[in-house]
C-alpha cells in the first residue's frame, strides 16, 4: 500500500512535508498497540503558518485549504511513526478539527472537509473516518486550523 499511497499523492500533485517537530513539551505521536494518536497539526505553506480567523480574515475556501495542509502533515507524522512505510497505515479512525473562528461563524464542518476530502482522495475507503469539527475562539500563534488524528497501523 505504501507505493499505492505515494503513487496517489503524485497523481494528485501532492507531496507530504517533513514531519513537523513539536512546538512545545509534547511528542508528535504516541502508539498504543495498533492505534496511533497524532498530536494537532497546523497548516504551513512555504514555511509560514496560515493564520487568521474564519468569519473575519479568511474565507471558507481558505480555511479548507489550511485543513487540507493539516491532513498532509498528519500523514507525514504517520509516515514518521511507521519508519517511512506508509504501507503500514490501515485506516484513518478519527479526526478532531479546531477552527479559529468568530462567534458568529458556523461553517466549521465545511472547513474541516478540506482535510476529510483529501484523506479520502489519497486513501480511498481507508481514509473515511469519524470526525469532530469545532470552533475555537483562538488557536496558538493565531493559526487558522489545527487538526489531530487517530490512525490504525499495522
CSV table of C-alpha atoms in Angstrom, one decimal:
chain,number,residue,atom,x,y,z
A,1,UNK,CA,0.0,0.0,0.0
A,2,UNK,CA,3.0,2.3,0.6
A,3,UNK,CA,3.7,2.6,-3.1
A,4,UNK,CA,0.0,3.0,-3.9
A,5,UNK,CA,-0.2,5.9,-1.5
A,6,UNK,CA,2.9,7.5,-3.0
A,7,UNK,CA,1.5,7.0,-6.5
A,8,UNK,CA,-1.8,8.5,-5.5
A,9,UNK,CA,-0.1,11.5,-3.9
A,10,UNK,CA,1.8,12.0,-7.2
A,11,UNK,CA,-1.3,11.7,-9.3
A,12,UNK,CA,-3.0,14.4,-7.2
A,13,UNK,CA,0.1,16.6,-7.5
A,14,UNK,CA,0.6,16.4,-3.7
A,15,UNK,CA,3.6,15.7,-1.5
A,16,UNK,CA,4.0,15.2,2.2
A,17,UNK,CA,6.1,17.6,4.1
A,18,UNK,CA,8.7,16.5,6.6
A,19,UNK,CA,7.1,15.6,9.8
A,20,UNK,CA,6.9,18.8,11.8
A,21,UNK,CA,8.7,18.9,15.2
A,22,UNK,CA,6.7,19.6,18.3
A,23,UNK,CA,6.5,23.3,19.2
A,24,UNK,CA,6.3,22.7,23.0
A,25,UNK,CA,6.7,19.9,25.6
A,26,UNK,CA,4.9,17.1,23.9
A,27,UNK,CA,5.6,14.3,21.4
A,28,UNK,CA,4.2,14.3,17.8
A,29,UNK,CA,2.6,10.9,18.2
A,30,UNK,CA,2.0,8.1,20.6
A,31,UNK,CA,1.4,4.5,19.5
A,32,UNK,CA,-0.6,2.2,21.7
A,33,UNK,CA,-0.9,-1.3,20.1
A,34,UNK,CA,-2.1,-0.7,16.6
A,35,UNK,CA,-3.5,2.7,17.4
A,36,UNK,CA,-1.5,5.8,16.5
A,37,UNK,CA,-2.5,9.1,18.2
A,38,UNK,CA,-1.1,12.1,16.3
A,39,UNK,CA,-0.9,15.5,18.0
A,40,UNK,CA,-2.6,18.5,16.5
A,41,UNK,CA,-1.0,19.6,13.2
A,42,UNK,CA,-1.2,23.2,11.9
A,43,UNK,CA,-1.2,24.4,8.4
A,44,UNK,CA,2.1,25.5,6.9
A,45,UNK,CA,2.6,26.9,3.4
A,46,UNK,CA,6.0,27.9,2.0
A,47,UNK,CA,7.5,27.7,5.6
A,48,UNK,CA,4.9,30.1,7.1
A,49,UNK,CA,1.9,29.3,9.3
A,50,UNK,CA,-1.5,30.0,7.8
A,51,UNK,CA,-3.1,32.4,10.3
A,52,UNK,CA,-6.3,34.3,10.7
A,53,UNK,CA,-9.9,33.9,11.9
A,54,UNK,CA,-12.6,32.3,9.8
A,55,UNK,CA,-15.6,34.6,9.6
A,56,UNK,CA,-13.3,37.6,9.7
A,57,UNK,CA,-10.0,37.5,7.7
A,58,UNK,CA,-10.4,34.1,6.0
A,59,UNK,CA,-13.0,32.5,3.7
A,60,UNK,CA,-14.3,29.0,4.0
A,61,UNK,CA,-12.2,28.0,1.0
A,62,UNK,CA,-9.0,29.4,2.6
A,63,UNK,CA,-9.9,27.5,5.7
A,64,UNK,CA,-10.5,24.3,3.8
A,65,UNK,CA,-7.1,24.7,2.1
A,66,UNK,CA,-5.5,25.1,5.5
A,67,UNK,CA,-7.3,22.0,6.7
A,68,UNK,CA,-6.0,20.1,3.7
A,69,UNK,CA,-2.4,21.1,4.6
A,70,UNK,CA,-3.1,19.9,8.2
A,71,UNK,CA,-4.1,16.5,6.8
A,72,UNK,CA,-0.9,16.2,4.8
A,73,UNK,CA,1.1,16.9,8.0
A,74,UNK,CA,-0.9,14.3,9.8
A,75,UNK,CA,0.1,11.7,7.1
A,76,UNK,CA,3.7,12.9,7.4
A,77,UNK,CA,3.6,12.1,11.1
A,78,UNK,CA,2.1,8.7,10.4
A,79,UNK,CA,4.9,8.0,7.9
A,80,UNK,CA,7.5,9.0,10.5
A,81,UNK,CA,5.8,6.8,13.2
A,82,UNK,CA,5.9,3.9,10.7
A,83,UNK,CA,9.6,4.3,9.9
A,84,UNK,CA,8.8,5.7,6.5
A,85,UNK,CA,6.5,2.9,5.4
A,86,UNK,CA,3.0,4.3,4.7
A,87,UNK,CA,2.1,0.8,3.8
A,88,UNK,CA,1.6,0.2,7.5
A,89,UNK,CA,-1.4,2.6,7.6
A,90,UNK,CA,-4.6,0.6,7.7
A,91,UNK,CA,-7.1,3.4,8.1
A,92,UNK,CA,-7.9,6.9,9.4
A,93,UNK,CA,-10.1,6.3,12.5
A,94,UNK,CA,-10.9,9.9,13.7
A,95,UNK,CA,-10.1,13.5,13.2
A,96,UNK,CA,-10.8,16.4,15.5
A,97,UNK,CA,-10.6,19.7,13.8
A,98,UNK,CA,-10.3,23.1,15.6
A,99,UNK,CA,-11.3,26.1,13.6
A,100,UNK,CA,-10.1,29.6,14.7
A,101,UNK,CA,-13.4,31.4,14.1
A,102,UNK,CA,-15.6,34.3,15.1
A,103,UNK,CA,-18.6,33.5,17.4
A,104,UNK,CA,-21.0,34.0,14.5
A,105,UNK,CA,-19.2,31.6,12.2
A,106,UNK,CA,-21.0,28.3,11.9
A,107,UNK,CA,-19.3,26.6,9.0
A,108,UNK,CA,-16.6,24.6,10.8
A,109,UNK,CA,-17.6,21.3,9.1
A,110,UNK,CA,-17.1,22.9,5.6
A,111,UNK,CA,-13.6,24.0,6.7
A,112,UNK,CA,-12.6,20.6,8.1
A,113,UNK,CA,-14.0,19.0,4.9
A,114,UNK,CA,-10.7,20.1,3.3
A,115,UNK,CA,-8.9,17.5,5.5
A,116,UNK,CA,-11.5,14.8,5.2
A,117,UNK,CA,-11.8,15.1,1.4
A,118,UNK,CA,-8.0,14.9,0.8
A,119,UNK,CA,-7.7,11.9,3.0
A,120,UNK,CA,-10.4,10.1,1.1
A,121,UNK,CA,-8.8,11.2,-2.2
A,122,UNK,CA,-5.5,9.8,-1.2
A,123,UNK,CA,-6.6,6.7,0.7
A,124,UNK,CA,-10.0,5.8,-0.6
A,125,UNK,CA,-12.2,3.9,1.9
A,126,UNK,CA,-9.3,3.7,4.3
A,127,UNK,CA,-9.4,7.5,4.5
A,128,UNK,CA,-13.1,7.6,5.7
A,129,UNK,CA,-13.3,8.4,9.4
A,130,UNK,CA,-15.3,9.6,12.3
A,131,UNK,CA,-14.9,13.4,12.9
A,132,UNK,CA,-15.5,16.4,15.1
A,133,UNK,CA,-15.3,20.0,13.8
A,134,UNK,CA,-15.4,22.6,16.5
A,135,UNK,CA,-14.9,26.3,16.8
A,136,UNK,CA,-12.1,27.8,18.8
A,137,UNK,CA,-12.1,31.4,19.9
A,138,UNK,CA,-8.3,31.4,19.4
A,139,UNK,CA,-5.7,28.9,18.5
A,140,UNK,CA,-1.9,29.0,19.2
A,141,UNK,CA,0.0,31.5,17.1
A,142,UNK,CA,-3.4,32.6,15.6
A,143,UNK,CA,-3.3,29.7,13.2
A,144,UNK,CA,-6.5,29.2,11.2
A,145,UNK,CA,-6.9,25.4,11.7
A,146,UNK,CA,-5.4,22.7,13.9
A,147,UNK,CA,-6.3,19.0,13.4
A,148,UNK,CA,-5.4,15.9,15.4
A,149,UNK,CA,-5.9,12.4,14.3
A,150,UNK,CA,-6.2,8.8,15.3
A,151,UNK,CA,-5.0,6.1,12.9
A,152,UNK,CA,-4.9,2.3,12.8
A,153,UNK,CA,-1.5,1.0,11.7
A,154,UNK,CA,0.0,-2.5,11.3
